XYZ file of C-alpha atoms in Angstrom:
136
model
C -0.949 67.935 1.408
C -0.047 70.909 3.386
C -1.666 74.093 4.056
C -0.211 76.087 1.274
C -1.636 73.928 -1.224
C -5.238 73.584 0.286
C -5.366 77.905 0.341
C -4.316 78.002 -3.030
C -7.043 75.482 -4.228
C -9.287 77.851 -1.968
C -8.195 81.000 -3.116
C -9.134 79.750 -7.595
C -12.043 78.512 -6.136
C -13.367 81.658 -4.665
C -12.261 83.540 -7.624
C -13.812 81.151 -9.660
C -16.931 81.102 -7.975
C -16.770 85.130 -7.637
C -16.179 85.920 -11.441
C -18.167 83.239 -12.906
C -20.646 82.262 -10.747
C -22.708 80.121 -13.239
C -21.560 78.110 -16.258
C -17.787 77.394 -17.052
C -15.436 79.328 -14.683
C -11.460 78.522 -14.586
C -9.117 80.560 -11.710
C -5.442 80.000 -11.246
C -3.695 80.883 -7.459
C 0.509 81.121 -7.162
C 2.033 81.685 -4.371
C 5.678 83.913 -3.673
C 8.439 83.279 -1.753
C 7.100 85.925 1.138
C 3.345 84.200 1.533
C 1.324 86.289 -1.001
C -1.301 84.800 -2.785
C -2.250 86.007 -6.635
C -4.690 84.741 -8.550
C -5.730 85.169 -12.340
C -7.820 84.365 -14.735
C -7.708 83.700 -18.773
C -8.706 86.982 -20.514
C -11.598 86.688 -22.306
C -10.966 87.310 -26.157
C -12.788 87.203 -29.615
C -10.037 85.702 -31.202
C -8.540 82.343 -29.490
C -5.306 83.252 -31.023
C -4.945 86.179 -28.320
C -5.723 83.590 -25.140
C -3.495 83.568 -22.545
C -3.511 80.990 -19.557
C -5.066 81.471 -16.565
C -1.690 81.731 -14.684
C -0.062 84.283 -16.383
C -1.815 87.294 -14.735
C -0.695 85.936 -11.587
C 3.038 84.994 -12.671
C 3.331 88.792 -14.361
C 2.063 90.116 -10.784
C 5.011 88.035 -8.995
C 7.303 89.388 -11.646
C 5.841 93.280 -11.097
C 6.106 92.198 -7.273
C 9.517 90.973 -7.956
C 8.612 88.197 -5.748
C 9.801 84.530 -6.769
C 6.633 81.851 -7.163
C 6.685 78.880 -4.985
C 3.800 77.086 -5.895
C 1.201 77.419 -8.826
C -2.346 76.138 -9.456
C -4.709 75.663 -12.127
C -8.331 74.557 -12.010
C -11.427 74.783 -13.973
C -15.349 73.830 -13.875
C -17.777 72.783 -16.753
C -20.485 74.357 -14.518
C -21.519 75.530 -11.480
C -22.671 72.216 -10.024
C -19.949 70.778 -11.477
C -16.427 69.891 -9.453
C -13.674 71.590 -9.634
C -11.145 69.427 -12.252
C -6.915 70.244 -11.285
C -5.052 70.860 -14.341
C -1.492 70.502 -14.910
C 0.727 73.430 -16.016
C 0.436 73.347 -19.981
C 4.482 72.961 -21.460
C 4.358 76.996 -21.786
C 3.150 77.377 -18.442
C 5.628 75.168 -17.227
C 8.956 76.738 -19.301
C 7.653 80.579 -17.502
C 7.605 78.545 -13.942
C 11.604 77.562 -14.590
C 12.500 81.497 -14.932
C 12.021 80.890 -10.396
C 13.823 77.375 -10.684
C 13.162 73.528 -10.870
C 12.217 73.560 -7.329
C 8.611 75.668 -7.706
C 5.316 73.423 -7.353
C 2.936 73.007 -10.066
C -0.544 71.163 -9.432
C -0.881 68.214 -11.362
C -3.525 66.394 -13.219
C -4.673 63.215 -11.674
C -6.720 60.283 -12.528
C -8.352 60.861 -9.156
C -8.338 65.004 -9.373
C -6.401 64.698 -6.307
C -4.699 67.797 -4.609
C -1.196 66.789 -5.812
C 2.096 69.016 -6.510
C 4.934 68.362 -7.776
C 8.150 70.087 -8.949
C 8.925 71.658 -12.174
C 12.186 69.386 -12.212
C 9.677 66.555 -11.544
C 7.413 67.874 -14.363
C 10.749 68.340 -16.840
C 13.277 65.928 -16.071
C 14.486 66.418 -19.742
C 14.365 69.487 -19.513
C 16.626 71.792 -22.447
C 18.507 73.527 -20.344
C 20.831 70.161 -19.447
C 22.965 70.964 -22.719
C 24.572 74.246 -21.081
C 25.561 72.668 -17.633
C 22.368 74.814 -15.541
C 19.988 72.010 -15.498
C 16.772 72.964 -13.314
């Protein structure tokens, strides 16, 4: 694990801990291609219909920054005295992550929870875009 992967896991945490700092609390951290760090959160909404993930206010700032993601991360809580549980890019998640290339790293789920990324292509070895000759 390198360092850009333990500041991400920092940087939901502390926005995690900041915005919600009792009961559930989910955060997601990307990085860009020039060392920012953006993090987001999952709107809060009356109808579940209008959710959005917790990584799309972050990828929407690297688009407005016009800055290509490197890495993304996802994590979530039950509670405050709860751990901190890595979750994998959802397929959606994973299809806006492909608009920077096959290349970007996504945190993964684990059996373990353990800090581990891997590559979109990794994530989508299938992936659609095979039948026009521009695979990931």
């Amino acid at each position: 694990m390198d360092n850009i992967e333990k500041e991400l896991y920092q940087a939901a945490i502390e926005l995690v801990n900041m915005r919600y700092p009792s009961g559930w609390g989910g955060a997601a951290a990307v990085r860009t291609e020039s060392g920012k760090i953006l993090t987001s959160i999952a709107p809060d909404t009356k109808n579940d219909a209008l959710s959005l993930c917790m990584e799309v206010g972050a990828y929407l700032e690297a688009h407005k920054l016009n800055e290509r993601v490197t890495h993304s991360l996802c994590l979530c809580r039950e509670n405050e005295n709860d751990e901190f549980l890595i979750l994998s890019p959802c397929g959606v998640c994973q299809e806006r992550l492909v608009h920077w290339g096959g290349d970007v790293k996504a945190a993964i789920t684990t059996p373990e929870n353990a800090l581990v990324f891997k590559t979109i292509r990794e994530l989508m070895p299938h992936h659609w875009s095979l039948v026009n000759g521009k695979a990931l």
